[in-house]
mmCIF file of C-alpha atoms in Angstrom:
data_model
loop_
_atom_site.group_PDB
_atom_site.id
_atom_site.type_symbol
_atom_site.label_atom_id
_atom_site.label_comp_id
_atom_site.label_asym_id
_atom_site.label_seq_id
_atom_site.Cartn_x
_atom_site.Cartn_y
_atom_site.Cartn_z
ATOM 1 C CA UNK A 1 -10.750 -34.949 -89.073
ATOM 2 C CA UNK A 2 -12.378 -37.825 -86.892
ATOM 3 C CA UNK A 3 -8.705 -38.673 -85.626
ATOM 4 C CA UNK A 4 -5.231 -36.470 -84.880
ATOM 5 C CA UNK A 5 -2.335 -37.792 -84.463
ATOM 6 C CA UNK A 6 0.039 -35.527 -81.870
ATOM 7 C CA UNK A 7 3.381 -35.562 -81.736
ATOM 8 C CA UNK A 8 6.614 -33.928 -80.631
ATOM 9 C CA UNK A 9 9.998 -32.962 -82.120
ATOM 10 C CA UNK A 10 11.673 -34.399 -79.068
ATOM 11 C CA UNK A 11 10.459 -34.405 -75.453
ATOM 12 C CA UNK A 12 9.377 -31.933 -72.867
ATOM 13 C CA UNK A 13 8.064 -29.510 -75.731
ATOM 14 C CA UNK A 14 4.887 -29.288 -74.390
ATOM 15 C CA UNK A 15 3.241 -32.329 -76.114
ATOM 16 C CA UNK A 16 0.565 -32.866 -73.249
ATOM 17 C CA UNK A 17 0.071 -29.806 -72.368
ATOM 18 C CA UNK A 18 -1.114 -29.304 -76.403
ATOM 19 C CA UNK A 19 -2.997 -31.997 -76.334
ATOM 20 C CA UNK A 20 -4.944 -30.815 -73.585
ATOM 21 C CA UNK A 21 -5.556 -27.234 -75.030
ATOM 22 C CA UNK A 22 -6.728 -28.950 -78.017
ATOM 23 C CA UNK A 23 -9.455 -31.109 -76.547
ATOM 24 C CA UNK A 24 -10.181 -27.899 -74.351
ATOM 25 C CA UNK A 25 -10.834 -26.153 -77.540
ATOM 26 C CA UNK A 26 -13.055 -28.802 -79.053
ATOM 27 C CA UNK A 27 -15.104 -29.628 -76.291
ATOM 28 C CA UNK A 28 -15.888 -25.624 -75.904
ATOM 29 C CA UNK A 29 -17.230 -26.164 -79.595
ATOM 30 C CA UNK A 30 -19.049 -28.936 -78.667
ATOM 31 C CA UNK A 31 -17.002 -31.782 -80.158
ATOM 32 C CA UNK A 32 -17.013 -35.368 -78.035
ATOM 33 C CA UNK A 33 -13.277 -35.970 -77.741
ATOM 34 C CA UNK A 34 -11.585 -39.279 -76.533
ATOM 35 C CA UNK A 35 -7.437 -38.739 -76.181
ATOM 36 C CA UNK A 36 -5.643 -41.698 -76.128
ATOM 37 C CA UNK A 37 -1.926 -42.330 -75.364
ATOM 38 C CA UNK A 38 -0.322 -44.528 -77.564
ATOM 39 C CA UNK A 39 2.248 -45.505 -74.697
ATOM 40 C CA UNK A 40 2.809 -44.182 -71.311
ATOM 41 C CA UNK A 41 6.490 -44.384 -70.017
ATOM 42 C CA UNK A 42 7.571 -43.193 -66.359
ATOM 43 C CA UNK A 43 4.794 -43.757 -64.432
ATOM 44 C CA UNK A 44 3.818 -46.193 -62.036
ATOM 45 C CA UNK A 45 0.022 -48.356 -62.496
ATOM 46 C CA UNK A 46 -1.343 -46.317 -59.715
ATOM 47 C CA UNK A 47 -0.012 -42.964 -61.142
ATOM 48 C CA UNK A 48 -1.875 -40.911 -62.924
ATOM 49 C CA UNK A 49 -0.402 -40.709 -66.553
ATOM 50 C CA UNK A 50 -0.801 -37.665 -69.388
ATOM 51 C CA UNK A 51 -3.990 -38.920 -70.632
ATOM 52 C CA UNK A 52 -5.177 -38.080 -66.629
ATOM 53 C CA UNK A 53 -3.624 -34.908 -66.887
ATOM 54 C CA UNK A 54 -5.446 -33.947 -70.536
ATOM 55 C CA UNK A 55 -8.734 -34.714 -68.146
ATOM 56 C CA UNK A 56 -7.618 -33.046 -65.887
ATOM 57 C CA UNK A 57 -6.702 -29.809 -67.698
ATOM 58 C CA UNK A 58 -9.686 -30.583 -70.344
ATOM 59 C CA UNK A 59 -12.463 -31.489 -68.621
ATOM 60 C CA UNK A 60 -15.069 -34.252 -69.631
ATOM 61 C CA UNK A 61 -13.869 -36.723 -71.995
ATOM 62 C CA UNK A 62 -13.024 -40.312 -72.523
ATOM 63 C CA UNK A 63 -8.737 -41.228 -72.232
ATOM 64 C CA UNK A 64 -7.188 -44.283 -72.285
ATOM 65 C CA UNK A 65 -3.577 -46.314 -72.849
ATOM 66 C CA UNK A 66 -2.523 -49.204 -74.504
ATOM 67 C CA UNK A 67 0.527 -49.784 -72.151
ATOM 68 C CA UNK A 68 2.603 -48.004 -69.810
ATOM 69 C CA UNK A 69 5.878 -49.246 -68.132
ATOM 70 C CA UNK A 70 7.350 -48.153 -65.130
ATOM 71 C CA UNK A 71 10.753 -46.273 -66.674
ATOM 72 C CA UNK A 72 11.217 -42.931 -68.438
ATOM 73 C CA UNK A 73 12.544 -44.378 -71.544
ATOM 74 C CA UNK A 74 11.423 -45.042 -75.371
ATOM 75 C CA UNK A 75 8.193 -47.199 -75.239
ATOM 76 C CA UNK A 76 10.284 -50.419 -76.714
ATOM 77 C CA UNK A 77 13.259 -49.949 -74.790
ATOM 78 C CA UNK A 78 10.715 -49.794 -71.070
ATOM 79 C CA UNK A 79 8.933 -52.634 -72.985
ATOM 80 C CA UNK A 80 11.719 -54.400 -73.247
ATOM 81 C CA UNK A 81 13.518 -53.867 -69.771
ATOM 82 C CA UNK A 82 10.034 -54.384 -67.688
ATOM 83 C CA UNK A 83 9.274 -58.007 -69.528
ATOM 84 C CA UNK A 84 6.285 -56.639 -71.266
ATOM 85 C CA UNK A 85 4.435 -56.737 -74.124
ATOM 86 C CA UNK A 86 5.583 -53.760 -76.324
ATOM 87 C CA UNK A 87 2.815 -51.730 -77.999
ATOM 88 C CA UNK A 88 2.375 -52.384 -81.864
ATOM 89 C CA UNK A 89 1.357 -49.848 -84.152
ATOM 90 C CA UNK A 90 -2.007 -51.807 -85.365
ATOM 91 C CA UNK A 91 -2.823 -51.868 -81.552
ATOM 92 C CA UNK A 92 -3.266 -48.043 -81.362
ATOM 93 C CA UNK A 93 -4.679 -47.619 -84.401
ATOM 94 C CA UNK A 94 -7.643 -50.322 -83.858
ATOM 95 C CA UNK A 95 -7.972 -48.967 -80.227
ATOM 96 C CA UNK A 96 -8.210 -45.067 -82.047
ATOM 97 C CA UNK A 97 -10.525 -46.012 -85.110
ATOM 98 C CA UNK A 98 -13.108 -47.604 -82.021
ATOM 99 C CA UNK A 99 -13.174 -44.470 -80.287
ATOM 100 C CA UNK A 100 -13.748 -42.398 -83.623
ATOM 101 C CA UNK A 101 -16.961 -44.462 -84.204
ATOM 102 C CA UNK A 102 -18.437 -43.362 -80.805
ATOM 103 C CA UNK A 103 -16.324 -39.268 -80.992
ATOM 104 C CA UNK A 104 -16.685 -36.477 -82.655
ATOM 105 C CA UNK A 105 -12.687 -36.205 -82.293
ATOM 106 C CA UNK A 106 -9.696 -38.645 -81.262
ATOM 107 C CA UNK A 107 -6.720 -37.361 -80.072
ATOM 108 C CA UNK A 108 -3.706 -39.713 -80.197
ATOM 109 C CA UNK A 109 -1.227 -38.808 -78.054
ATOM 110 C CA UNK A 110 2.707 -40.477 -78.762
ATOM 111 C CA UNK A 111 5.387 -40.654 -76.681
ATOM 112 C CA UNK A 112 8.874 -38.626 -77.498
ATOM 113 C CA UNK A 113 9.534 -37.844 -80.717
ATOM 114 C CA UNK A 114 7.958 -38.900 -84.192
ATOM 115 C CA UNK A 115 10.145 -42.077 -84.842
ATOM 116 C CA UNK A 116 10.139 -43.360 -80.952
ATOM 117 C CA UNK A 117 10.372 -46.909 -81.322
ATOM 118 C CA UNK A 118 7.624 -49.250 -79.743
ATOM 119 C CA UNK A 119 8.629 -52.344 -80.453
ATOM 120 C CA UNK A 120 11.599 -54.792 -81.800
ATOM 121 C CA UNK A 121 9.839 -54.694 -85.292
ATOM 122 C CA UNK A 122 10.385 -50.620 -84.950
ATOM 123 C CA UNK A 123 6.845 -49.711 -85.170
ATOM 124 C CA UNK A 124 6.851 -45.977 -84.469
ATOM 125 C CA UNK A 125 3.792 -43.362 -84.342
ATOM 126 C CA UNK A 126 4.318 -42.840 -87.905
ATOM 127 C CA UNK A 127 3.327 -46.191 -88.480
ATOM 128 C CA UNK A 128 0.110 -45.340 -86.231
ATOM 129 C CA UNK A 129 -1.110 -41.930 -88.212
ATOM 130 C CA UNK A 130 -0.449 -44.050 -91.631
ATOM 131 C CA UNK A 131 -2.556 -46.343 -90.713
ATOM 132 C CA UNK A 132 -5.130 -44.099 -89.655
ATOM 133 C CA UNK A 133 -4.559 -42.186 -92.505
ATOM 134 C CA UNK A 134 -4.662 -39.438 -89.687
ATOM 135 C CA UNK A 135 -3.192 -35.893 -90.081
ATOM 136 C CA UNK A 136 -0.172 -35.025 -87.971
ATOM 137 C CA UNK A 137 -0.066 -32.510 -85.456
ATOM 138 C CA UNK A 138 3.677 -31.504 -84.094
ATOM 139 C CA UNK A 139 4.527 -29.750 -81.141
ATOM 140 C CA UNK A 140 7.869 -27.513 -81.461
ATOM 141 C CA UNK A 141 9.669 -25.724 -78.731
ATOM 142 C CA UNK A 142 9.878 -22.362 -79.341
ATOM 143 C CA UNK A 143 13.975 -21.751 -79.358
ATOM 144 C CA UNK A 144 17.372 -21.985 -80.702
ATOM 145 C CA UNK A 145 17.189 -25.186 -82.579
ATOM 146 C CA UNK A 146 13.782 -26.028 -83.311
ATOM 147 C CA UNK A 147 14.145 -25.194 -86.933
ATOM 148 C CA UNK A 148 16.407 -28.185 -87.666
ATOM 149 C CA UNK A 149 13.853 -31.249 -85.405
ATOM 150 C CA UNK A 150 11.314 -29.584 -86.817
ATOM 151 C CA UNK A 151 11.769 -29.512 -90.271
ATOM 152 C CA UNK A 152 13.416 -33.372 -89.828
ATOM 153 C CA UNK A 153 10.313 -34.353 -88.608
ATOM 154 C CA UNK A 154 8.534 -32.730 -91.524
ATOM 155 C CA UNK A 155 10.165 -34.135 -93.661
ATOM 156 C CA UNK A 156 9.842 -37.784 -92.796
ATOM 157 C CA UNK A 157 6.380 -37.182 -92.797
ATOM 158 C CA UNK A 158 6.358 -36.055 -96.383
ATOM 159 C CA UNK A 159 8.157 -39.398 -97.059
ATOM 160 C CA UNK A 160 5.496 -41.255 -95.861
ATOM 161 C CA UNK A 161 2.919 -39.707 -97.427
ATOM 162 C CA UNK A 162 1.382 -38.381 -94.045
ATOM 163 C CA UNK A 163 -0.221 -35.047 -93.884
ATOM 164 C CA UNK A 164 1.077 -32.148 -91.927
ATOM 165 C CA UNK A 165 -1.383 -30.431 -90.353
ATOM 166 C CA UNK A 166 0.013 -28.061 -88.876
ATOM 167 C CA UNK A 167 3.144 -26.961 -86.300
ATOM 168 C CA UNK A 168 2.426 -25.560 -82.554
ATOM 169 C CA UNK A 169 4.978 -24.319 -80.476
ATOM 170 C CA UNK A 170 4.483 -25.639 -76.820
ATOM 171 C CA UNK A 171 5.742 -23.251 -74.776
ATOM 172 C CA UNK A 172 5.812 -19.782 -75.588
ATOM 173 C CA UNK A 173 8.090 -17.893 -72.981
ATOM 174 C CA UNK A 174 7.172 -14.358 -71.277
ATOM 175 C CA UNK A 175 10.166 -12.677 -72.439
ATOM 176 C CA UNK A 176 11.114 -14.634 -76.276
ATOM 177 C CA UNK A 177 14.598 -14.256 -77.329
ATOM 178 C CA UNK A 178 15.355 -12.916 -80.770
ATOM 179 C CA UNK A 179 15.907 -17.076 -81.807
ATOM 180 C CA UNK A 180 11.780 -17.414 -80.684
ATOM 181 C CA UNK A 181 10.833 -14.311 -82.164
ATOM 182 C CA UNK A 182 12.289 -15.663 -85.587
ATOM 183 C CA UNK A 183 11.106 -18.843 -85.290
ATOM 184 C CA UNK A 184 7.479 -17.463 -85.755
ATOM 185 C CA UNK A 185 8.016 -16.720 -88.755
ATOM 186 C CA UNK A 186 10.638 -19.288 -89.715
ATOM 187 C CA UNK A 187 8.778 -22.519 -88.272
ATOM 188 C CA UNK A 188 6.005 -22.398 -90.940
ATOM 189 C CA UNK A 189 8.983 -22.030 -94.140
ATOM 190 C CA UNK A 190 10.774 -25.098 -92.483
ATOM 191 C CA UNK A 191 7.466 -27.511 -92.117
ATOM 192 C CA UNK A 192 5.968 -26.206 -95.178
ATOM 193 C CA UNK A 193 2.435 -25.948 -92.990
ATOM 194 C CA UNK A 194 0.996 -23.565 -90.781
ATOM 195 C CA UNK A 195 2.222 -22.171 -87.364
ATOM 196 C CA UNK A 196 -1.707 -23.416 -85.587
ATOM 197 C CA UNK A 197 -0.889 -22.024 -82.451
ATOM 198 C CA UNK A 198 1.401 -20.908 -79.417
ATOM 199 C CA UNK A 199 0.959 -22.114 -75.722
ATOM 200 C CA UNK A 200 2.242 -20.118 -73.255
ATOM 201 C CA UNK A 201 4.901 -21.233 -71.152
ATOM 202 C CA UNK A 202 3.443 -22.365 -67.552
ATOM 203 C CA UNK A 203 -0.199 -23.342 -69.140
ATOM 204 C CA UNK A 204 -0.389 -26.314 -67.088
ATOM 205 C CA UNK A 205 0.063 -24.923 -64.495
ATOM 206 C CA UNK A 206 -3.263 -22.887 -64.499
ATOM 207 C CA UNK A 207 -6.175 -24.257 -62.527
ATOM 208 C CA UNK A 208 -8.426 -26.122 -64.589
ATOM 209 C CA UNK A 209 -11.326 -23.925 -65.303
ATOM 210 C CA UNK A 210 -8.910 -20.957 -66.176
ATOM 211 C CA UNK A 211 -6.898 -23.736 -68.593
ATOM 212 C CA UNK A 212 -10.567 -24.280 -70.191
ATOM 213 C CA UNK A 213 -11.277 -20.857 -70.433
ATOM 214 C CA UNK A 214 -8.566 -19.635 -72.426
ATOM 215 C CA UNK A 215 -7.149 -22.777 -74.262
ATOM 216 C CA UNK A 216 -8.825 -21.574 -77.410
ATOM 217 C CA UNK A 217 -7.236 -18.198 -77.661
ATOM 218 C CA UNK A 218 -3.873 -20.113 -77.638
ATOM 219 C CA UNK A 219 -5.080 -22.208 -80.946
ATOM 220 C CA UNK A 220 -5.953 -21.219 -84.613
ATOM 221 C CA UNK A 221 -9.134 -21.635 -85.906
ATOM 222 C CA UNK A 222 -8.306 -25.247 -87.777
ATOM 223 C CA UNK A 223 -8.069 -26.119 -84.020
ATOM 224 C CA UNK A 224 -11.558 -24.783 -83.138
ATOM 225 C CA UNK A 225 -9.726 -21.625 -81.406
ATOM 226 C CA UNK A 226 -9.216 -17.839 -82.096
ATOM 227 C CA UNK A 227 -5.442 -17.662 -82.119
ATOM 228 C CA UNK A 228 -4.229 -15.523 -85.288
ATOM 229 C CA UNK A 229 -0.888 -16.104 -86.205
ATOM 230 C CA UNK A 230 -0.322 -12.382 -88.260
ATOM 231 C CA UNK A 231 -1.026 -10.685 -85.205
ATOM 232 C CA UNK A 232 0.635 -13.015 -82.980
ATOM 233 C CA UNK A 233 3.729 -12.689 -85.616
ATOM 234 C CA UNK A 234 3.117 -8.763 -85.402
ATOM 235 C CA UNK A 235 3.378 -8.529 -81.822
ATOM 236 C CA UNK A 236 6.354 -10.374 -81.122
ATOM 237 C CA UNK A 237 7.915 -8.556 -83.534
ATOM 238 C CA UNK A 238 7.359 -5.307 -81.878
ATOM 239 C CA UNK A 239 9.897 -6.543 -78.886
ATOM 240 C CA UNK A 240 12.616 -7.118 -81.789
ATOM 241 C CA UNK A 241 15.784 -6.204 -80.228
ATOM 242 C CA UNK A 242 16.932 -4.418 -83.725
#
């Protein structure tokens, strides 16, 4: 898996945050790992942008972007309204198969959801991981209506003919409601793949070295972490308010 594709059901689910804890993970067993954004929105030039923030959180490895734009909105839309170039699928993907040639692991990072348009032409991230040929990872919330963007997004993926790798849920509160609690269970039966993992809520937030310490525990073994979704399932089922 020289290259993995990350993406979101929707936004603020914890997609950078993920991203982070996954390069975290792989650097601690001693993978290279370049992330790259495919499209930074929201941000000025001399802000620091989510690929900054997976170094940040991460530690040593090579980021990059293949545009940003200055408003919070879908990557064609900012494109668009700013007078600049929009990104193009083929542009990420050449950008990501150079870095897999000098990385153990790529991490492409998208922006939104799975079908966020880049361009006019409606290039999206799926367009990106299908011409990698690059498993998919998603990033779910953990509550009341995850089930439904989840399994939507899995199942446009099957359409394409993408692979699934696997489902993490972003943000994992302190105190789940029964809707989390039954989402463990009920996010891998909606994706048809594997729960990989479950961030807790406030992770980046930690200081750095603490982040790098305990990323792994947060991810599943597929993800070069410890996380064990039985017991995880098992615990959070002991809070069950029946």
């Amino acid at each position: 898996m020289p290259v993995l594709v990350i993406t979101g059901t929707g936004t603020e689910v914890g997609k950078t945050v993920t991203t982070a804890a996954v390069a975290a993970a792989a650097l601690a067993a001693g993978r290279s790992v370049a992330v790259l954004k495919a499209a930074q929105t929201g941000v000025r030039p001399d802000e620091p942008g989510d690929a900054e923030e997976v170094v940040r959180l991460a530690g040593v490895l090579t980021a990059g972007e293949i545009a940003r734009y200055p408003e919070p909105l879908a990557p064609g839309t900012a494109a668009r309204r700013a007078g600049l170039a929009p990104v193009r699928p083929q542009d990420v993907a050449d950008a990501a198969q150079k870095l897999a040639t000098e990385h153990d692991l790529v991490l492409v990072e998208g922006a939104g959801g799975l079908l966020v348009r880049f361009d006019e032409a409606g290039g999206t991230l799926a367009d990106v991981a299908r011409l990698l040929r690059a498993p998919v990872l998603v990033v779910a919330s953990a509550g009341l209506g995850t089930l439904n963007t989840t399994e939507l997004t899995a199942r446009e993926l099957r359409l394409r003919e993408i692979e699934l790798l696997g489902v993490v849920i972003g943000s994992w509160p302190e105190s789940p409601d029964l809707a989390s609690r039954c989402n463990v269970a009920d996010l891998p039966v909606v994706s048809g793949a594997p729960l990989l993992g479950a961030l807790p809520a406030g992770a980046g937030a930690l200081a750095p070295a603490d982040f790098r310490r305990v990323a792994p525990g947060w991810l599943a073994p597929r993800l070069d972490g410890s996380w064990d979704a039985e017991a995880f399932r098992a615990r959070e089922a002991d809070g069950d308010d029946g």
